[in-house]
XYZ file of C-alpha atoms in Angstrom:
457
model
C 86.527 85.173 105.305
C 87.961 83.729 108.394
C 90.143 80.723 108.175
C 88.541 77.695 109.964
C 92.123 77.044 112.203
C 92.202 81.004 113.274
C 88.291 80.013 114.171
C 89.235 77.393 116.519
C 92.139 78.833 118.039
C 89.427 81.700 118.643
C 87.479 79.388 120.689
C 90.049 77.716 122.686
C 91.657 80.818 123.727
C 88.775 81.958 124.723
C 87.590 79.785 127.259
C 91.310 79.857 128.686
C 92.794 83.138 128.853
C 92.256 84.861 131.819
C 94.682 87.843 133.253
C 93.917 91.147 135.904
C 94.511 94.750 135.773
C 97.814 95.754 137.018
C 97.541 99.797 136.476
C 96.434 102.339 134.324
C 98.788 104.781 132.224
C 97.506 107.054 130.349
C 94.389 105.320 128.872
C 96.710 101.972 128.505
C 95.631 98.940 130.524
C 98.379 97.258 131.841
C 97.300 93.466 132.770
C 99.345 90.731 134.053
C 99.740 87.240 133.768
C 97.729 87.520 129.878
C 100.097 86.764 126.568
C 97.600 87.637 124.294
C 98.874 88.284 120.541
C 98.997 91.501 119.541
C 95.446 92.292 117.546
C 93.797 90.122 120.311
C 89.656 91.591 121.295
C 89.676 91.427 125.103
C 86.779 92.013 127.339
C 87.690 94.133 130.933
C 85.496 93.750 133.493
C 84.136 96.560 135.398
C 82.683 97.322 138.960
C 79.558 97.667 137.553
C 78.203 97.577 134.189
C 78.825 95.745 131.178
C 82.441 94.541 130.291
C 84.714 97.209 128.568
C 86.091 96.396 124.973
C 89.636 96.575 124.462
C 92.620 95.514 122.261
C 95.993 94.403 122.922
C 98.829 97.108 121.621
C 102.392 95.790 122.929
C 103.866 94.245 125.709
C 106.153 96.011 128.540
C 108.045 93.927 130.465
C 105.661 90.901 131.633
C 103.018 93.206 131.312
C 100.334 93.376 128.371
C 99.107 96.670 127.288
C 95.514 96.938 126.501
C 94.090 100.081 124.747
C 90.656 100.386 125.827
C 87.684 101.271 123.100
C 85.675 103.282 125.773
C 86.077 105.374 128.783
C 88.016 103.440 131.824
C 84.845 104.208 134.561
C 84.677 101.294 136.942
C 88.195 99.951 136.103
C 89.910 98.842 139.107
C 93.213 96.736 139.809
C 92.289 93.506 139.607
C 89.897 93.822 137.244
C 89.567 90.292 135.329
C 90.691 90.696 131.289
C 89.600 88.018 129.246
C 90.535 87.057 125.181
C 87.383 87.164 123.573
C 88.992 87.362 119.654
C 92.893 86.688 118.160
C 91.661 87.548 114.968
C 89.760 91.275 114.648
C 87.381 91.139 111.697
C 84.503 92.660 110.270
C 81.153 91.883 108.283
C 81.198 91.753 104.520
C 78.447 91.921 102.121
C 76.015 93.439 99.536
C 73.315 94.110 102.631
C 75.827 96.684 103.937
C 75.047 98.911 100.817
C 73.022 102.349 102.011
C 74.529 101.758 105.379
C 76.340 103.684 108.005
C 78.682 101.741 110.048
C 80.878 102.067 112.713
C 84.004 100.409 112.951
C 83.185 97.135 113.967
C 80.494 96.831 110.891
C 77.568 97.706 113.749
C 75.127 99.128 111.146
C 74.408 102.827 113.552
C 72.172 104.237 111.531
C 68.973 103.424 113.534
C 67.887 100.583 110.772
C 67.474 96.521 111.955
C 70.890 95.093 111.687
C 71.539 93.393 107.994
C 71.690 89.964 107.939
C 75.721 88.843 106.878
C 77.031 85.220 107.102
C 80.623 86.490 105.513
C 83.345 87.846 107.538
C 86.672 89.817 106.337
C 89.826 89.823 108.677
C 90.751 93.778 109.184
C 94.345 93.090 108.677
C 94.946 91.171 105.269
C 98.116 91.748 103.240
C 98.262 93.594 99.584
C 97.623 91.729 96.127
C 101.504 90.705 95.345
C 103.498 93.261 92.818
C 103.472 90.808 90.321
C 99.827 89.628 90.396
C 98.583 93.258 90.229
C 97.219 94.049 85.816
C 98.477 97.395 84.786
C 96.280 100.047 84.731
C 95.260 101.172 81.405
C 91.981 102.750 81.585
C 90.514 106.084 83.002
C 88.132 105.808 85.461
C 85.264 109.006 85.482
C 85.108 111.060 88.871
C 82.885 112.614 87.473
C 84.746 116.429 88.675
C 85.724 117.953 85.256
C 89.294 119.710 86.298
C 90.323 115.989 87.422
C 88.975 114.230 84.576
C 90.302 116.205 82.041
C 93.639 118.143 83.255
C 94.013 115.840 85.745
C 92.866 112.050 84.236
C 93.037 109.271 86.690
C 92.949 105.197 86.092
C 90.578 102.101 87.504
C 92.857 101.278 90.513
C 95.069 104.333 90.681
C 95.104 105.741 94.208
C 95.305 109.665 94.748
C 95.942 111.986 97.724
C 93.402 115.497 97.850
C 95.466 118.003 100.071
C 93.816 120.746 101.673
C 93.817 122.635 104.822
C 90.619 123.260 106.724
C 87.647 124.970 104.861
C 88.461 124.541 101.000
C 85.702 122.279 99.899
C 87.153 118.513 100.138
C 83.962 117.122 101.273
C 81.813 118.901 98.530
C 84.668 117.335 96.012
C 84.209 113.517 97.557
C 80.882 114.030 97.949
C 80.927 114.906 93.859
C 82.607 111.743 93.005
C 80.620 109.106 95.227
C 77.627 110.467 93.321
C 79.402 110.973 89.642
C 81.706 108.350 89.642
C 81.672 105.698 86.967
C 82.356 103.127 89.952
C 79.894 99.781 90.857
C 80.472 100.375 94.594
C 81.631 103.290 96.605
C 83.111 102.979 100.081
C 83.935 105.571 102.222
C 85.893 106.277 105.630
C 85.250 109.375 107.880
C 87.522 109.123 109.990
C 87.945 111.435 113.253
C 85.166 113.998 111.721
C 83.170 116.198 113.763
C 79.963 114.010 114.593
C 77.620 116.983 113.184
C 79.569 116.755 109.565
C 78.790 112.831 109.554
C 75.229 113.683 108.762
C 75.890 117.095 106.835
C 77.879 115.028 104.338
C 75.460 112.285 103.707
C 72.324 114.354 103.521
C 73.890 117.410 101.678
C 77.078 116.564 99.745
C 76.166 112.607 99.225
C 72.833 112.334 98.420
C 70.401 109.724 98.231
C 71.909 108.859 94.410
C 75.454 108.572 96.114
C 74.387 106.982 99.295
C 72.519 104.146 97.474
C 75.409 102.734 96.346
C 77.723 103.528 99.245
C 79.084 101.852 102.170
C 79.858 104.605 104.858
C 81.908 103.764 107.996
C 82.198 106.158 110.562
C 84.896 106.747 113.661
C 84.004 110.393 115.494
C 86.755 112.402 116.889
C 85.517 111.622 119.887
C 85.906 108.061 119.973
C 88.771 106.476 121.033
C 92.152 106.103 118.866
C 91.787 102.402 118.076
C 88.519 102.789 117.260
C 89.796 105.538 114.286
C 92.316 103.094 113.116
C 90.246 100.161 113.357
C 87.417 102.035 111.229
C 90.127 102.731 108.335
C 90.989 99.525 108.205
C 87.528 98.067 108.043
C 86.555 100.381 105.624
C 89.356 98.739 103.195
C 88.008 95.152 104.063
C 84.989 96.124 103.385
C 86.177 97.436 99.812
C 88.697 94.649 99.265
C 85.353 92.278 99.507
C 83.740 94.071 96.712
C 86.756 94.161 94.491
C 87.084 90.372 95.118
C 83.646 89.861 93.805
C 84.528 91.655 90.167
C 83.206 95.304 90.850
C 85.069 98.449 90.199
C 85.152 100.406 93.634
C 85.400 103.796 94.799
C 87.310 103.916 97.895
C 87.131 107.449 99.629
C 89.072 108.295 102.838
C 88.905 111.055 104.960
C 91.313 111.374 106.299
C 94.417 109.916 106.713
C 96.089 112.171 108.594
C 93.666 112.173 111.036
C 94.063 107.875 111.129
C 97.806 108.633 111.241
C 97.244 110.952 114.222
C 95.208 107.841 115.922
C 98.268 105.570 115.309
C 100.522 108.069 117.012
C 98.451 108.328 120.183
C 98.145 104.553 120.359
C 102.018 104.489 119.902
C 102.787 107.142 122.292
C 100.584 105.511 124.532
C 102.632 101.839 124.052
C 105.581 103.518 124.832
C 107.208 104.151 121.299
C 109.823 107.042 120.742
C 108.318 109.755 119.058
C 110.197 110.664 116.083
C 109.459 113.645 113.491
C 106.746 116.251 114.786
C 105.639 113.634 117.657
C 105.005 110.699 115.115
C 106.114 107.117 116.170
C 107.722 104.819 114.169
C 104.550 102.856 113.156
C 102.879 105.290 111.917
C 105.112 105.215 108.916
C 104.976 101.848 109.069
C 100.930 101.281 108.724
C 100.736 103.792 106.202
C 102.309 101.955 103.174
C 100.702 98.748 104.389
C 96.819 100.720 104.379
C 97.531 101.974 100.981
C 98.851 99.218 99.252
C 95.537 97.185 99.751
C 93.813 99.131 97.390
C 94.610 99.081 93.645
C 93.249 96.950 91.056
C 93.686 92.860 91.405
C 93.094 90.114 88.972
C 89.171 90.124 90.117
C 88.422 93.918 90.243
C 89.432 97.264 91.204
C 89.737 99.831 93.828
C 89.807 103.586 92.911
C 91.317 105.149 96.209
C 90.968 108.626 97.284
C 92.350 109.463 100.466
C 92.555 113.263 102.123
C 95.241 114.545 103.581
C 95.021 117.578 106.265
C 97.555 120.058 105.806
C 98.855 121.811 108.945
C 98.915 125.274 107.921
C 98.093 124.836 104.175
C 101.667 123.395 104.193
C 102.093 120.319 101.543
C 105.307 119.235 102.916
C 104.825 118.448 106.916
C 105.642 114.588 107.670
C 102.125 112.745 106.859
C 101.536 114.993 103.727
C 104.726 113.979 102.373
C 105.177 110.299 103.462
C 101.603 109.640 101.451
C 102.817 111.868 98.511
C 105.097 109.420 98.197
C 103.158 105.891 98.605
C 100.422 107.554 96.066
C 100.071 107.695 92.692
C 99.610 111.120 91.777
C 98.276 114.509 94.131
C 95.489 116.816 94.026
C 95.809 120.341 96.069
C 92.695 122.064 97.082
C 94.060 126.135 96.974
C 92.664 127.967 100.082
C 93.784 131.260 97.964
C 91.703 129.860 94.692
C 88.542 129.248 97.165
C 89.008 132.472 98.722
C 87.914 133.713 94.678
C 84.835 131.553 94.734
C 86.430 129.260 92.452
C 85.106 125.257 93.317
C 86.518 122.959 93.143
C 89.511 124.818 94.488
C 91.971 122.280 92.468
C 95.184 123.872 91.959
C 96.605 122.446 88.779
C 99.780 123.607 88.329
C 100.694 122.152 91.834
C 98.391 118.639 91.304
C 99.762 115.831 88.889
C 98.300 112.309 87.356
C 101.046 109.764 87.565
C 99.507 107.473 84.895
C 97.628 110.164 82.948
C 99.837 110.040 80.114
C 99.261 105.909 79.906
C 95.639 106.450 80.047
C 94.624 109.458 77.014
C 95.301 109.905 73.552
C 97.957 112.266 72.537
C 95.932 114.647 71.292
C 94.319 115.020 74.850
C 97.869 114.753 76.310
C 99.036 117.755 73.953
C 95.774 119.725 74.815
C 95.943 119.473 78.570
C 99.551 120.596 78.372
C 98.713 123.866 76.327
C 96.065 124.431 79.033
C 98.793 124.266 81.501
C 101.349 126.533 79.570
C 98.983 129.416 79.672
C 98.280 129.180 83.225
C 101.563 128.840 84.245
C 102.263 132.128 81.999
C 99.834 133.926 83.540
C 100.790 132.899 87.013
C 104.093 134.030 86.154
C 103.194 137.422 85.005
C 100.583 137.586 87.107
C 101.649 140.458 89.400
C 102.347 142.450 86.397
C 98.656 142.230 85.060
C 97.216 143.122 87.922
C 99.455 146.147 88.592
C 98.539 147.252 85.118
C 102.423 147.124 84.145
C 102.144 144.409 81.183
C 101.081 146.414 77.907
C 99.293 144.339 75.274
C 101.210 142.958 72.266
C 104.461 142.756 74.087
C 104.321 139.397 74.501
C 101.921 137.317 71.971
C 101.454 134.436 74.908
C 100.627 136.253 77.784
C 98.421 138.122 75.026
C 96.750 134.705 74.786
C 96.831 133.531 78.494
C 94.934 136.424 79.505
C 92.527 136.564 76.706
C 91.925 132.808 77.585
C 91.933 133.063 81.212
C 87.798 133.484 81.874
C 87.364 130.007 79.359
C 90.095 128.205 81.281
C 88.779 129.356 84.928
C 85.343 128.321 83.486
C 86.120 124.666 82.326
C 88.091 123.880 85.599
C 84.301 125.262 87.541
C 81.997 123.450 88.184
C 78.547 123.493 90.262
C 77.766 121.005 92.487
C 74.649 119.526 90.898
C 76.413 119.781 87.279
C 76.971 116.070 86.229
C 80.214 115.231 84.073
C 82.383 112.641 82.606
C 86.021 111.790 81.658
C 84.858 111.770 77.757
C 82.213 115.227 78.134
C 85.305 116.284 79.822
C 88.060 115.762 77.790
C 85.462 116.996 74.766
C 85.326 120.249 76.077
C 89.132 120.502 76.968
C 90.191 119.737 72.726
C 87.095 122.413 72.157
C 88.611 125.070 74.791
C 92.208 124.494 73.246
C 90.789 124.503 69.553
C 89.498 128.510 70.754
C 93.404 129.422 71.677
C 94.103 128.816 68.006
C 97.773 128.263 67.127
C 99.872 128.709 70.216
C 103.085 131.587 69.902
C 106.153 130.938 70.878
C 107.208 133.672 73.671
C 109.709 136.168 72.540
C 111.925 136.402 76.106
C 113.606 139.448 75.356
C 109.850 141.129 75.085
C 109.175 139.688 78.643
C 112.280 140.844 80.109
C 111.864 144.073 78.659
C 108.044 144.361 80.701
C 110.010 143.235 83.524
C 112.605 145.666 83.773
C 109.898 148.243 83.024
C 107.767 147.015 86.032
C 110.916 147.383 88.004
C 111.493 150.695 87.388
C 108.460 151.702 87.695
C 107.854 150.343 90.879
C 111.232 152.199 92.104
């Protein structure tokens, strides 16, 4: 909630502050004669209509740069700017659950407006290192590949990367309705407006979306309005986890809030740096993540998407977040292109604290189920060519006999409900079927190899 001082300095700024348009560049508002802070709500007036919404971004010169929330129609020069806010914030509460918000907490889903005394700033800094518990017990997504290959813990935060088309929504849309969580929140952020309503209806439900908070910033609106949504959507959360609940925080995406930042950066006249990103781009990336987590009150489970350019996992957001998180899931366009869903790609994914959070006989179980898919992957070519002959090598023997079991644990339908436990269940009972496993005789592989070779000359 808002600090009573940063409530009063609210008011007297209000009444006082008083600048005029200078020019337009871009879709910046420059206005003189008006130190706002930085963060400051303004109001523009217009040549007719209502007042245009706007928010102070940086300063040039003696000039303040406002970066307007709507279209600039009926701007002129002159135009009077007035401070309306220092201090953006947004409504908090347990009326918000089953509602669609937009980024200033306007419920916009055609409903009366809940009623909600409590207010959260938007900007609020990170539980301290050393006040954050350790995280030592798995939360349930309720997707069986992550829960048992891929086990994650109550607080741990996780990037899904995936290009365009390989089922991320259906996967969020699993969790916010499987999820062993009190609360779910989730961010769309810069989606197409149609998928707003495709995702609630069809991969949310009315199971998921009665315990949800869903805030909403269309590619279509303007950039502050995308960064200001991401932001409010981790208030919001950061309110429930303060009240003792364990929260599902989903996010998609943040490349797309990271491609808001750069506009608004470009547009403030920052250097752009690698691929066209500005400086504080990196910069608000750590501090977004680092809100969630667990605290000393409750927890926040974070999920946050990351669009791939090209399906490649390394390009400058991808690998900035890869780095802040704590652990990665791929989505595999060529593993959805088989009709496999989810399309998790599990040699290429990894749980940071997975081995903190399961037994060892779970630990040792999902790391046969890795061996054989990495030997298969490996030799993988020389199956399908029809070049490997059976019983030259007793564990590619095994990873292909295994192969349909594997590919059918790591499935799984939509409407199929699942646990971490029913999960990690059937992973001991799928590795108890490979029996003992062989150790691989490399000469016997190289020998297929050099036969494969040959033959292929």
């Amino acid at each position: 909630m808002l600090h009573p001082i940063c409530g009063q300095l609210e008011h007297l700024m209000s009444h006082d502050l008083v600048g005029g348009v200078v020019e337009t560049i871009g879709t910046t508002v420059a206005v003189g004669g008006f130190p706002a802070p930085v963060g400051s709500v303004v109001e523009i007036q217009r040549q007719s209509g209502k007042p245009l919404a706007g928010e102070v971004v940086g300063f040039r010169g003696e000039l303040t740069l406002v970066f307007p929330l709507e279209p600039l129609n009926g701007v002129r020069q002159g135009s009077a700017v007035r401070l309306k806010r220092t201090v953006r914030s947004v409504p908090v509460g347990d009326t918000l659950l089953g509602r669609i918000v937009d980024a200033h907490g306007n419920c916009i889903d055609g409903l009366p407006q809940p009623a909600s005394a409590a207010k959260s700033p938007l900007d609020q800094d990170p539980p301290t290192s050393t006040s954050r518990p350790r995280i030592q017990e798995a939360f349930s997504t309720g997707v069986r590949a992550i829960d048992g290959m891929l086990t994650c813990g109550d607080g741990q935060r996780i990037g899904i990367f995936a290009g365009s088309g390989v089922g991320k929504s259906v996967t969020l849309g699993m969790m916010a309705k499987y999820a062993s969580s009190d609360v779910n929140v989730i961010a769309l952020i810069g989606e197409r407006g149609r998928e707003v309503n495709d995702f609630i209806e069809r991969d949310l439900g009315p199971e998921g979306m009665a315990r949800s908070v869903v805030i909403v910033a269309t590619s279509d609106q303007p950039a502050i309005m995308r960064v200001q949504a991401a932001m409010a959507a981790t208030s919001i959360a950061e309110y429930f986890r303060e009240s003792g609940r364990r929260v599902l925080f989903l996010m998609d995406s943040v490349t797309r809030f990271a491609m808001a930042q750069r506009e608004i950066g470009l547009a403030a006249g920052e250097p752009p740096t690698t691929k066209g990103y500005t400086p504080s781009v990196f910069a608000m990336l750590p501090k977004l993540v680092e809100r969630t987590g667990r605290s000393a009150k409750g927890s926040i489970t974070a999920f946050y998407t990351v669009l791939v350019e090209g399906d490649d996992t390394n390009e400058p957001v991808s690998d900035t977040v890869r780095g802040l998180l704590d652990g990665h899931v791929i989505l595999s366009r060529a593993i959805a292109a088989k009709g496999h869903y989810p399309a998790i790609d599990i040699l290429g994914s990894i749980s940071r604290l997975m081995n903190d959070l399961v037994t060892p006989e779970i630990r040792a179980a999902a790391q046969a189920i890795r061996e054989l898919m990495s030997v298969y992957r490996e030799n993988e070519d020389l199956i399908t060519i029809g070049a490997y002959r059976q019983g030259t090598n007793a564990q590619i023997d095994q990873a292909i006999r295994m192969r349909t079991e594997i590919d059918a644990f790591l499935q799984q339908a939509i409407e199929e409900k699942s646990s971490v436990q029913e999960a990690q269940q059937q992973l001991v009972q799928l590795v108890a079927k490979c029996g003992t496993r062989p150790t691989p005789n490399p000469a016997a592989l190289a020998k297929v190899k050099r036969q494969a070779q040959q033959a292929g000359a």
